[in-house]
Tab-separated table of N, CA, C and O in Angstrom:
chain	number	residue	atom	x	y	z
A	1	ARG	N	0.788	-1.280	0.273
A	1	ARG	CA	-0.122	-0.029	0.193
A	1	ARG	C	0.904	1.249	-0.082
A	1	ARG	O	1.840	1.141	0.600
A	2	ASN	N	0.589	2.224	-0.799
A	2	ASN	CA	1.345	3.670	-0.886
A	2	ASN	C	1.132	4.313	0.822
A	2	ASN	O	2.153	5.078	0.787
A	3	ASP	N	0.363	4.067	1.370
A	3	ASP	CA	0.077	4.813	2.591
A	3	ASP	C	0.413	4.063	3.754
A	3	ASP	O	0.260	4.514	4.859
A	4	ALA	N	1.355	2.895	3.605
A	4	ALA	CA	1.810	1.976	4.768
A	4	ALA	C	2.927	2.728	5.214
A	4	ALA	O	3.758	3.405	4.384
A	5	LEU	N	3.205	2.737	6.152
A	5	LEU	CA	4.610	3.269	7.075
A	5	LEU	C	5.404	2.044	7.200
A	5	LEU	O	4.904	0.836	7.673
A	6	PHE	N	6.564	2.371	6.771
A	6	PHE	CA	7.551	1.096	6.942
A	6	PHE	C	8.904	1.478	7.648
A	6	PHE	O	9.234	2.630	7.281
A	7	PHE	N	9.159	1.096	9.072
A	7	PHE	CA	10.306	1.471	9.517
A	7	PHE	C	11.296	0.595	10.290
A	7	PHE	O	11.240	-0.144	11.089
A	8	PRO	N	11.958	0.054	9.199
A	8	PRO	CA	12.724	-1.215	9.422
A	8	PRO	C	13.704	-1.078	10.280
A	8	PRO	O	14.268	0.330	10.731
A	9	SER	N	14.227	-2.107	11.079
A	9	SER	CA	15.061	-2.279	12.024
A	9	SER	C	14.850	-1.442	13.402
A	9	SER	O	15.654	-0.698	14.058
A	10	SER	N	13.426	-1.154	13.886
A	10	SER	CA	12.944	-0.232	14.935
A	10	SER	C	12.728	-1.347	15.862
A	10	SER	O	12.279	-2.209	15.656
A	11	THR	N	12.391	-0.782	17.021
A	11	THR	CA	11.884	-1.590	18.050
A	11	THR	C	10.248	-1.216	18.193
A	11	THR	O	9.820	-0.704	17.344
A	12	TRP	N	9.783	-2.079	18.913
A	12	TRP	CA	8.317	-2.107	19.135
A	12	TRP	C	7.730	-0.729	19.693
A	12	TRP	O	6.963	-0.185	18.947
A	13	ALA	N	8.522	-0.252	20.512
A	13	ALA	CA	8.471	1.218	20.834
A	13	ALA	C	8.570	2.273	19.812
A	13	ALA	O	7.793	3.289	19.660
A	14	GLU	N	9.387	2.265	19.234
A	14	GLU	CA	10.025	3.275	18.226
A	14	GLU	C	9.054	3.068	17.094
A	14	GLU	O	8.505	4.210	16.741
A	15	GLY	N	8.363	1.840	16.896
A	15	GLY	CA	7.402	1.842	15.889
A	15	GLY	C	6.169	2.516	16.245
A	15	GLY	O	5.328	3.233	15.118
A	16	ARG	N	5.770	2.184	17.526
A	16	ARG	CA	4.598	2.863	17.919
A	16	ARG	C	4.640	4.398	17.965
A	16	ARG	O	3.621	5.043	17.718
A	17	ASN	N	6.188	4.950	18.438
A	17	ASN	CA	6.061	6.173	18.419
A	17	ASN	C	6.195	7.020	17.121
A	17	ASN	O	5.554	8.099	16.784
A	18	VAL	N	6.530	6.087	15.944
A	18	VAL	CA	6.585	6.486	14.645
A	18	VAL	C	4.927	6.975	14.022
A	18	VAL	O	4.268	7.774	13.662
A	19	LEU	N	4.211	5.508	14.692
A	19	LEU	CA	2.759	5.555	14.194
A	19	LEU	C	1.965	7.032	14.908
A	19	LEU	O	1.280	7.616	14.360
A	20	LEU	N	2.399	7.148	16.238
A	20	LEU	CA	1.850	8.326	17.000
A	20	LEU	C	2.371	9.704	16.006
A	20	LEU	O	1.416	10.637	15.871
A	21	ALA	N	3.217	9.936	15.519
A	21	ALA	CA	3.939	11.075	14.989
A	21	ALA	C	2.987	10.934	13.734
A	21	ALA	O	2.857	12.242	13.350
A	22	ALA	N	2.998	10.023	12.932
A	22	ALA	CA	2.122	10.310	11.818
A	22	ALA	C	0.609	10.686	12.032
A	22	ALA	O	0.172	11.221	11.179
A	23	ALA	N	0.146	10.219	13.216
A	23	ALA	CA	-1.200	10.486	13.291
A	23	ALA	C	-1.350	12.056	13.923
A	23	ALA	O	-2.102	12.653	13.116
A	24	ALA	N	-0.030	12.283	14.231
A	24	ALA	CA	0.112	13.852	14.584
A	24	ALA	C	0.027	14.829	13.269
A	24	ALA	O	-0.613	15.954	13.220
A	25	LEU	N	0.810	14.260	12.702
A	25	LEU	CA	0.927	14.977	11.067
A	25	LEU	C	-0.746	14.998	10.360
A	25	LEU	O	-1.036	15.970	9.792
A	26	VAL	N	-1.382	13.959	10.638
A	26	VAL	CA	-2.311	13.943	9.879
A	26	VAL	C	-3.653	15.009	10.775
A	26	VAL	O	-4.254	15.769	9.734
A	27	GLU	N	-3.568	14.782	11.860
A	27	GLU	CA	-4.209	15.717	12.626
A	27	GLU	C	-4.100	17.326	12.347
A	27	GLU	O	-4.886	17.944	12.293
A	28	LEU	N	-2.772	17.581	12.143
A	28	LEU	CA	-2.131	19.291	11.695
A	28	LEU	C	-2.830	19.345	10.209
A	28	LEU	O	-3.422	20.579	10.062
A	29	ASP	N	-2.805	18.347	9.331
A	29	ASP	CA	-3.372	18.573	8.017
A	29	ASP	C	-5.015	18.516	8.033
A	29	ASP	O	-5.219	19.613	7.217
A	30	ARG	N	-5.710	17.949	8.754
A	30	ARG	CA	-7.051	18.019	9.045
A	30	ARG	C	-7.562	19.249	9.807
A	30	ARG	O	-8.808	19.443	10.017
A	31	GLY	N	-6.689	19.754	10.819
A	31	GLY	CA	-7.301	20.859	11.793
A	31	GLY	C	-8.112	20.097	12.786
A	31	GLY	O	-8.797	21.003	13.602
A	32	LYS	N	-7.850	18.875	12.974
A	32	LYS	CA	-8.840	18.238	14.041
A	32	LYS	C	-8.080	17.080	14.817
A	32	LYS	O	-7.445	16.418	13.930
A	33	ARG	N	-8.015	17.057	16.266
A	33	ARG	CA	-7.620	15.742	16.819
A	33	ARG	C	-8.212	14.628	16.768
A	33	ARG	O	-9.691	14.635	16.729
A	34	TYR	N	-7.861	13.437	16.973
A	34	TYR	CA	-8.477	12.351	17.237
A	34	TYR	C	-8.901	11.923	18.463
A	34	TYR	O	-8.186	12.527	19.499
A	35	ARG	N	-10.172	11.437	18.506
A	35	ARG	CA	-10.157	11.337	20.073
A	35	ARG	C	-9.818	10.284	20.314
A	35	ARG	O	-9.296	10.465	21.801
A	36	TYR	N	-9.063	9.115	19.869
A	36	TYR	CA	-8.628	8.133	20.564
A	36	TYR	C	-7.578	7.675	19.552
A	36	TYR	O	-7.604	7.877	18.338
A	37	TYR	N	-6.306	6.871	20.016
A	37	TYR	CA	-5.346	6.738	18.980
A	37	TYR	C	-5.457	5.274	19.360
A	37	TYR	O	-5.095	4.592	20.562
A	38	VAL	N	-5.435	4.625	18.117
A	38	VAL	CA	-5.556	2.733	18.533
A	38	VAL	C	-4.417	2.216	18.084
A	38	VAL	O	-4.127	2.502	16.635
A	39	PHE	N	-3.641	1.586	18.914
A	39	PHE	CA	-2.815	0.698	18.255
A	39	PHE	C	-3.088	-0.869	18.518
A	39	PHE	O	-3.738	-1.359	19.193
A	40	ALA	N	-2.635	-1.430	17.325
A	40	ALA	CA	-2.785	-2.862	17.044
A	40	ALA	C	-1.828	-3.824	16.675
A	40	ALA	O	-0.891	-3.241	15.568
A	41	ASP	N	-1.261	-4.578	17.457
A	41	ASP	CA	-0.315	-5.685	16.728
A	41	ASP	C	-0.637	-6.463	15.209
A	41	ASP	O	-1.668	-6.575	15.457
A	42	GLY	N	0.266	-6.697	14.760
A	42	GLY	CA	-0.042	-7.311	13.535
A	42	GLY	C	-0.508	-8.674	13.858
A	42	GLY	O	-1.481	-9.150	13.046
A	43	ASP	N	-0.520	-9.296	15.074
A	43	ASP	CA	-0.925	-10.640	15.178
A	43	ASP	C	-2.195	-10.525	16.277
A	43	ASP	O	-2.540	-11.769	16.653
A	44	ALA	N	-2.935	-9.554	16.130
A	44	ALA	CA	-3.984	-9.519	16.979
A	44	ALA	C	-5.076	-10.156	16.117
A	44	ALA	O	-5.186	-9.930	15.044
A	45	LEU	N	-5.986	-10.940	16.959
A	45	LEU	CA	-6.941	-11.996	16.015
A	45	LEU	C	-8.290	-11.960	16.871
A	45	LEU	O	-8.548	-12.225	17.986
A	46	PRO	N	-9.166	-11.015	15.981
A	46	PRO	CA	-10.365	-10.956	16.371
A	46	PRO	C	-11.226	-12.312	16.211
A	46	PRO	O	-10.827	-12.935	15.515
A	47	THR	N	-12.369	-12.336	17.214
A	47	THR	CA	-13.077	-13.592	17.081
A	47	THR	C	-14.103	-13.425	16.049
A	47	THR	O	-14.540	-14.468	15.280
A	48	LEU	N	-14.597	-12.022	15.426
A	48	LEU	CA	-15.260	-11.828	14.389
A	48	LEU	C	-14.684	-11.163	13.298
A	48	LEU	O	-13.336	-10.749	13.524
A	49	PRO	N	-15.063	-10.917	12.233
A	49	PRO	CA	-14.056	-10.203	11.262
A	49	PRO	C	-13.928	-8.602	11.684
A	49	PRO	O	-14.476	-8.118	12.500
A	50	TRP	N	-12.831	-8.395	10.957
A	50	TRP	CA	-12.130	-6.826	11.503
A	50	TRP	C	-13.252	-5.966	11.415
A	50	TRP	O	-13.400	-5.054	12.195
A	51	PRO	N	-14.156	-5.643	10.235
A	51	PRO	CA	-14.973	-4.466	10.497
A	51	PRO	C	-15.713	-4.646	11.471
A	51	PRO	O	-16.084	-3.626	12.110
A	52	THR	N	-16.490	-5.828	11.733
A	52	THR	CA	-17.601	-5.996	12.845
A	52	THR	C	-16.574	-5.567	13.940
A	52	THR	O	-17.248	-4.799	14.882
A	53	THR	N	-15.627	-6.313	14.433
A	53	THR	CA	-14.662	-5.869	15.542
A	53	THR	C	-14.544	-4.325	15.704
A	53	THR	O	-14.674	-3.721	16.809
A	54	ILE	N	-14.072	-3.698	14.522
A	54	ILE	CA	-13.523	-2.326	14.530
A	54	ILE	C	-15.173	-1.402	15.174
A	54	ILE	O	-15.141	-0.328	15.967
A	55	ARG	N	-15.993	-1.610	14.557
A	55	ARG	CA	-17.259	-1.074	14.806
A	55	ARG	C	-17.804	-1.388	16.303
A	55	ARG	O	-18.066	-0.297	16.926
A	56	ARG	N	-17.715	-2.526	16.534
A	56	ARG	CA	-18.083	-2.759	18.200
A	56	ARG	C	-16.945	-2.052	18.964
A	56	ARG	O	-17.577	-1.488	20.107
A	57	TRP	N	-15.738	-2.077	18.765
A	57	TRP	CA	-14.886	-1.518	19.581
A	57	TRP	C	-14.960	0.065	19.786
A	57	TRP	O	-14.798	0.650	20.537
A	58	GLU	N	-15.276	0.649	18.535
A	58	GLU	CA	-15.688	1.913	18.559
A	58	GLU	C	-16.902	2.319	19.354
A	58	GLU	O	-16.955	3.572	20.025
A	59	ALA	N	-17.633	1.333	19.132
A	59	ALA	CA	-19.327	1.813	20.086
A	59	ALA	C	-18.753	1.872	21.859
A	59	ALA	O	-19.275	2.550	22.222
A	60	CYS	N	-17.923	0.848	21.901
A	60	CYS	CA	-17.652	0.564	23.295
A	60	CYS	C	-16.751	1.969	23.784
A	60	CYS	O	-16.984	2.663	24.873
A	61	LEU	N	-15.748	2.343	22.906
A	61	LEU	CA	-15.190	3.471	23.138
A	61	LEU	C	-15.984	4.872	23.372
A	61	LEU	O	-15.663	5.590	24.440
A	62	ARG	N	-16.872	4.827	22.709
A	62	ARG	CA	-18.136	6.119	22.615
A	62	ARG	C	-18.681	6.094	23.980
A	62	ARG	O	-19.115	6.965	24.537
A	63	TYR	N	-19.139	4.330	24.179
A	63	TYR	CA	-20.063	4.577	25.269
A	63	TYR	C	-19.327	4.709	26.612
A	63	TYR	O	-19.606	5.494	27.479
A	64	TRP	N	-17.975	4.137	26.638
A	64	TRP	CA	-17.390	4.351	28.341
A	64	TRP	C	-16.234	5.528	28.134
A	64	TRP	O	-16.239	6.067	29.071
A	65	GLU	N	-16.020	6.133	27.329
A	65	GLU	CA	-14.838	7.010	27.190
A	65	GLU	C	-13.920	6.890	27.761
A	65	GLU	O	-13.156	7.728	28.903
A	66	PRO	N	-13.041	5.479	28.034
A	66	PRO	CA	-11.795	5.633	28.915
A	66	PRO	C	-10.661	6.096	28.743
A	66	PRO	O	-10.593	6.286	27.396
A	67	ALA	N	-9.967	6.359	29.563
A	67	ALA	CA	-8.666	6.618	29.190
A	67	ALA	C	-7.690	6.125	28.279
A	67	ALA	O	-6.956	6.271	27.423
A	68	ILE	N	-7.886	4.687	28.697
A	68	ILE	CA	-7.243	3.509	28.100
A	68	ILE	C	-8.523	2.538	27.792
A	68	ILE	O	-9.128	2.118	28.808
A	69	GLY	N	-8.498	2.453	26.664
A	69	GLY	CA	-9.660	1.096	26.129
A	69	GLY	C	-9.059	-0.261	25.807
A	69	GLY	O	-7.937	-0.132	24.812
A	70	LEU	N	-9.193	-1.294	26.243
A	70	LEU	CA	-8.856	-2.733	26.147
A	70	LEU	C	-9.818	-3.681	26.141
A	70	LEU	O	-11.052	-3.357	26.761
A	71	PRO	N	-9.923	-4.343	25.318
A	71	PRO	CA	-10.911	-5.588	25.310
A	71	PRO	C	-10.555	-6.355	26.459
A	71	PRO	O	-9.433	-6.428	27.254
A	72	LEU	N	-11.578	-6.775	27.041
A	72	LEU	CA	-12.023	-7.761	28.171
A	72	LEU	C	-11.335	-9.066	27.465
A	72	LEU	O	-11.206	-9.609	26.782
A	73	GLY	N	-10.513	-10.093	28.532
A	73	GLY	CA	-10.137	-11.034	28.401
A	73	GLY	C	-8.915	-11.000	27.996
A	73	GLY	O	-8.164	-9.984	28.031
A	74	GLU	N	-8.017	-12.358	27.437
A	74	GLU	CA	-6.915	-12.464	27.317
A	74	GLU	C	-6.310	-11.582	25.581
A	74	GLU	O	-7.306	-11.925	24.553
A	75	THR	N	-5.559	-11.050	26.033
A	75	THR	CA	-5.195	-10.144	24.447
A	75	THR	C	-3.383	-10.267	24.065
A	75	THR	O	-3.403	-9.395	23.386
A	76	GLY	N	-3.092	-11.158	24.639
A	76	GLY	CA	-1.614	-11.212	24.202
A	76	GLY	C	-1.373	-11.969	22.889
A	76	GLY	O	-2.662	-12.069	22.325
A	77	PRO	N	-0.214	-11.728	22.382
A	77	PRO	CA	0.374	-11.966	21.026
A	77	PRO	C	-0.571	-13.585	20.550
A	77	PRO	O	-0.480	-14.475	21.484
A	78	GLY	N	-1.457	-13.554	19.772
A	78	GLY	CA	-2.198	-14.660	19.249
A	78	GLY	C	-3.624	-15.222	20.119
A	78	GLY	O	-4.066	-16.146	19.780
A	79	GLN	N	-3.506	-14.343	20.989
A	79	GLN	CA	-4.881	-14.698	21.673
A	79	GLN	C	-6.129	-13.644	20.715
A	79	GLN	O	-5.872	-12.848	20.531
A	80	GLU	N	-7.287	-14.226	21.015
A	80	GLU	CA	-8.208	-13.916	20.555
A	80	GLU	C	-8.812	-12.278	21.156
A	80	GLU	O	-8.687	-12.626	22.126
A	81	LEU	N	-9.339	-11.461	20.461
A	81	LEU	CA	-10.173	-10.066	21.044
A	81	LEU	C	-11.271	-10.421	21.076
A	81	LEU	O	-12.345	-10.769	19.855
A	82	ARG	N	-11.879	-10.559	22.295
A	82	ARG	CA	-13.237	-10.988	22.661
A	82	ARG	C	-13.778	-9.896	23.505
A	82	ARG	O	-13.361	-9.080	23.961
A	83	HIS	N	-15.398	-10.288	23.423
A	83	HIS	CA	-16.004	-9.106	24.616
A	83	HIS	C	-16.374	-8.092	24.251
A	83	HIS	O	-16.055	-6.932	25.210
A	84	LEU	N	-16.084	-7.673	22.858
A	84	LEU	CA	-16.417	-6.349	22.433
A	84	LEU	C	-18.105	-6.038	22.025
A	84	LEU	O	-18.341	-6.032	20.982
A	85	ARG	N	-18.676	-5.823	23.317
A	85	ARG	CA	-20.120	-5.469	23.116
A	85	ARG	C	-20.333	-4.039	23.986
A	85	ARG	O	-19.916	-3.968	25.181
A	86	LEU	N	-21.145	-3.220	23.502
A	86	LEU	CA	-21.688	-2.124	24.010
A	86	LEU	C	-22.368	-2.514	25.343
A	86	LEU	O	-23.439	-3.268	25.631
A	87	GLY	N	-21.877	-1.800	26.230
A	87	GLY	CA	-22.430	-1.633	27.669
A	87	GLY	C	-21.626	-3.159	28.493
A	87	GLY	O	-22.320	-3.263	29.672
A	88	ALA	N	-20.735	-3.818	28.026
A	88	ALA	CA	-20.073	-4.798	28.543
A	88	ALA	C	-19.718	-4.267	30.248
A	88	ALA	O	-19.203	-3.130	29.936
A	89	ALA	N	-19.447	-4.948	30.874
A	89	ALA	CA	-19.073	-4.369	32.221
A	89	ALA	C	-17.508	-3.874	31.715
A	89	ALA	O	-16.519	-4.083	30.958
A	90	SER	N	-17.237	-2.173	32.420
A	90	SER	CA	-16.042	-1.720	32.657
A	90	SER	C	-15.063	-2.366	33.669
A	90	SER	O	-15.803	-2.196	34.711
A	91	ASN	N	-13.908	-2.306	33.545
A	91	ASN	CA	-12.960	-2.718	34.639
A	91	ASN	C	-11.976	-1.645	34.855
A	91	ASN	O	-11.251	-1.135	33.487
A	92	ARG	N	-11.432	-1.460	35.923
A	92	ARG	CA	-10.310	-0.986	35.934
A	92	ARG	C	-8.962	-2.156	36.121
A	92	ARG	O	-9.245	-2.985	36.661
A	93	VAL	N	-8.260	-2.169	35.341
A	93	VAL	CA	-7.058	-3.238	35.333
A	93	VAL	C	-5.846	-2.483	35.966
A	93	VAL	O	-5.244	-1.176	35.896
A	94	PHE	N	-4.813	-3.171	36.702
A	94	PHE	CA	-3.595	-2.678	37.063
A	94	PHE	C	-2.559	-3.031	36.186
A	94	PHE	O	-1.404	-2.732	36.087
A	95	ASP	N	-2.444	-4.083	35.225
A	95	ASP	CA	-1.438	-4.525	34.078
A	95	ASP	C	-2.179	-4.761	33.423
A	95	ASP	O	-3.398	-5.641	33.133
A	96	PHE	N	-1.597	-4.501	31.990
A	96	PHE	CA	-2.358	-5.130	30.449
A	96	PHE	C	-1.437	-5.221	29.411
A	96	PHE	O	-0.417	-4.607	29.556
A	97	ASP	N	-1.732	-5.909	28.644
A	97	ASP	CA	-0.886	-5.959	27.060
A	97	ASP	C	-1.395	-4.792	26.453
A	97	ASP	O	-2.378	-4.363	26.536
A	98	HIS	N	-0.423	-4.371	25.732
A	98	HIS	CA	-0.400	-3.310	25.206
A	98	HIS	C	-0.859	-3.820	23.329
A	98	HIS	O	-0.481	-3.051	22.449
A	99	HIS	N	-0.942	-5.149	23.395
A	99	HIS	CA	-1.164	-5.804	22.101
A	99	HIS	C	-2.375	-5.125	21.242
A	99	HIS	O	-2.273	-4.877	19.871
A	100	PHE	N	-3.257	-4.917	21.706
A	100	PHE	CA	-4.455	-3.807	21.155
A	100	PHE	C	-5.205	-3.062	22.276
A	100	PHE	O	-5.492	-3.457	23.272
A	101	MET	N	-4.982	-1.628	21.753
A	101	MET	CA	-5.568	-0.583	22.882
A	101	MET	C	-5.766	0.628	22.427
A	101	MET	O	-5.322	0.693	21.277
A	102	ALA	N	-6.402	1.290	23.004
A	102	ALA	CA	-7.004	2.700	22.398
A	102	ALA	C	-6.473	3.476	23.730
A	102	ALA	O	-6.599	3.262	24.686
A	103	VAL	N	-5.646	4.865	23.261
A	103	VAL	CA	-5.491	5.743	24.192
A	103	VAL	C	-6.277	6.960	23.692
A	103	VAL	O	-6.054	7.502	22.930
A	104	HIS	N	-6.854	7.610	25.001
A	104	HIS	CA	-7.630	8.714	24.559
A	104	HIS	C	-6.776	10.042	24.400
A	104	HIS	O	-5.917	10.035	24.997
A	105	GLY	N	-7.721	10.716	23.490
A	105	GLY	CA	-6.654	12.129	23.237
A	105	GLY	C	-6.076	12.609	24.010
A	105	GLY	O	-5.197	13.393	24.478
A	106	THR	N	-6.934	12.950	25.362
A	106	THR	CA	-6.660	13.919	26.535
A	106	THR	C	-5.446	13.077	27.518
A	106	THR	O	-4.733	13.718	28.165
A	107	ALA	N	-5.535	11.603	27.135
A	107	ALA	CA	-4.638	10.863	28.131
A	107	ALA	C	-3.398	10.838	27.437
A	107	ALA	O	-2.094	10.705	28.062
A	108	ALA	N	-3.437	10.702	25.860
A	108	ALA	CA	-2.036	10.539	25.220
A	108	ALA	C	-0.962	11.565	25.763
A	108	ALA	O	0.106	11.081	25.622
A	109	PRO	N	-1.009	12.911	25.728
A	109	PRO	CA	-0.229	13.549	25.922
A	109	PRO	C	0.705	13.222	27.406
A	109	PRO	O	1.986	13.828	27.635
A	110	LYS	N	-0.077	12.507	28.209
A	110	LYS	CA	0.381	12.195	29.748
A	110	LYS	C	1.420	10.819	29.765
A	110	LYS	O	2.013	10.414	30.377
A	111	LEU	N	0.736	9.970	28.652
A	111	LEU	CA	1.241	8.717	28.508
A	111	LEU	C	2.177	8.257	27.155
A	111	LEU	O	3.063	7.531	27.515
A	112	LEU	N	2.355	9.167	26.330
A	112	LEU	CA	3.036	8.933	25.145
A	112	LEU	C	3.973	10.093	24.716
A	112	LEU	O	3.507	11.278	25.067
A	113	PRO	N	4.874	9.563	23.687
A	113	PRO	CA	5.161	8.669	23.495
A	113	PRO	C	5.851	7.510	24.359
A	113	PRO	O	6.480	8.174	25.321
A	114	TYR	N	6.075	6.431	23.948
A	114	TYR	CA	6.575	5.314	24.676
A	114	TYR	C	8.183	5.768	24.931
A	114	TYR	O	8.648	6.424	23.848
A	115	ASN	N	8.777	5.649	25.840
A	115	ASN	CA	10.359	5.940	26.276
A	115	ASN	C	10.982	4.322	25.734
A	115	ASN	O	10.927	3.540	26.380
A	116	ALA	N	11.545	4.802	24.443
A	116	ALA	CA	12.364	3.620	24.133
A	116	ALA	C	13.947	3.553	24.152
A	116	ALA	O	14.693	2.585	23.806
A	117	SER	N	14.254	4.274	25.505
A	117	SER	CA	15.684	4.551	25.515
A	117	SER	C	16.469	2.953	26.380
A	117	SER	O	17.333	2.969	26.116
A	118	LEU	N	15.203	2.019	26.877
A	118	LEU	CA	16.035	0.924	27.404
A	118	LEU	C	15.374	-0.268	26.503
A	118	LEU	O	15.737	-1.176	27.059
A	119	ASP	N	15.062	-0.192	25.351
A	119	ASP	CA	14.678	-1.238	24.476
A	119	ASP	C	16.013	-1.997	24.278
A	119	ASP	O	15.562	-3.114	23.919
A	120	ALA	N	17.234	-1.537	24.350
A	120	ALA	CA	17.983	-2.548	23.912
A	120	ALA	C	18.228	-3.511	24.986
A	120	ALA	O	18.915	-4.714	24.610
A	121	THR	N	17.803	-3.064	26.105
A	121	THR	CA	18.254	-4.206	27.350
A	121	THR	C	16.897	-4.810	27.577
A	121	THR	O	16.926	-6.274	27.580
A	122	CYS	N	15.654	-4.212	27.262
A	122	CYS	CA	14.486	-4.936	27.590
A	122	CYS	C	13.294	-4.033	26.939
A	122	CYS	O	12.794	-2.979	27.422
A	123	TRP	N	12.480	-4.631	25.936
A	123	TRP	CA	11.492	-3.650	25.284
A	123	TRP	C	10.271	-3.571	25.986
A	123	TRP	O	9.623	-2.604	25.768
A	124	TRP	N	10.184	-4.593	27.091
A	124	TRP	CA	8.804	-4.473	27.740
A	124	TRP	C	9.070	-3.272	28.891
A	124	TRP	O	8.013	-2.770	29.265
A	125	VAL	N	10.260	-2.659	29.136
A	125	VAL	CA	10.014	-1.476	29.861
A	125	VAL	C	9.348	-0.430	29.477
A	125	VAL	O	8.706	0.274	30.182
A	126	ALA	N	9.262	0.055	28.198
A	126	ALA	CA	8.914	0.859	27.750
A	126	ALA	C	6.962	0.690	27.960
A	126	ALA	O	6.176	1.875	28.273
A	127	LEU	N	6.427	-0.485	27.711
A	127	LEU	CA	5.433	-0.590	28.231
A	127	LEU	C	4.849	-0.662	29.411
A	127	LEU	O	4.128	-0.095	29.601
A	128	LYS	N	5.455	-1.209	30.061
A	128	LYS	CA	5.489	-1.117	31.898
A	128	LYS	C	5.417	0.266	32.324
A	128	LYS	O	4.585	0.693	32.941
A	129	PHE	N	6.113	1.198	31.834
A	129	PHE	CA	6.497	2.370	31.860
A	129	PHE	C	5.005	3.175	31.889
A	129	PHE	O	4.340	3.793	32.608
A	130	VAL	N	4.364	2.889	30.743
A	130	VAL	CA	3.494	3.374	30.372
A	130	VAL	C	1.858	2.857	31.044
A	130	VAL	O	1.164	3.724	31.732
A	131	THR	N	2.017	1.430	31.303
A	131	THR	CA	0.995	0.978	32.324
A	131	THR	C	1.036	1.405	33.556
A	131	THR	O	0.284	1.575	34.254
A	132	MET	N	2.057	1.752	34.212
A	132	MET	CA	2.379	2.317	35.476
A	132	MET	C	1.927	3.872	35.686
A	132	MET	O	1.498	4.080	36.565
A	133	MET	N	1.994	4.597	34.596
A	133	MET	CA	1.597	5.787	34.571
A	133	MET	C	0.042	5.984	34.272
A	133	MET	O	-0.713	6.796	35.233
A	134	THR	N	-0.857	4.874	33.808
A	134	THR	CA	-2.241	4.822	33.919
A	134	THR	C	-2.684	4.716	35.371
A	134	THR	O	-3.835	5.154	35.711
A	135	LEU	N	-1.659	4.092	36.319
A	135	LEU	CA	-2.022	4.087	37.682
A	135	LEU	C	-2.038	5.129	38.406
A	135	LEU	O	-2.436	5.262	39.574
A	136	ALA	N	-1.312	6.063	37.868
A	136	ALA	CA	-0.972	7.208	38.790
A	136	ALA	C	-2.432	8.142	38.874
A	136	ALA	O	-3.141	8.185	38.437
């Protein structure tokens, strides 16, 4: 695709940060901010077709307006994205996988970009730092 971003030899956090920067450029161009920044790893597997999953996901985000939106259940690599239904119970979680998530536009400046400075040691540090910031 001509509009795809390719950032070779990057870490997971660096790739997410490039996507965030690209979203900021689009926001400047259109003169309007996004309500949510949605990130999904390439191996995220919905139980329903992606168009249905995305529509349900957007409906849940509009309904609850969470700072961080996550599907319920296991969402690690290779796990199914499930329980995306309007009005489903909302929970506060203390630890979560960044495999498939949405960050509200008002929370993003406090949580993002990911700090990739320790990626050479352990790329999970960038994720855990954001996770811990959501608890503050």
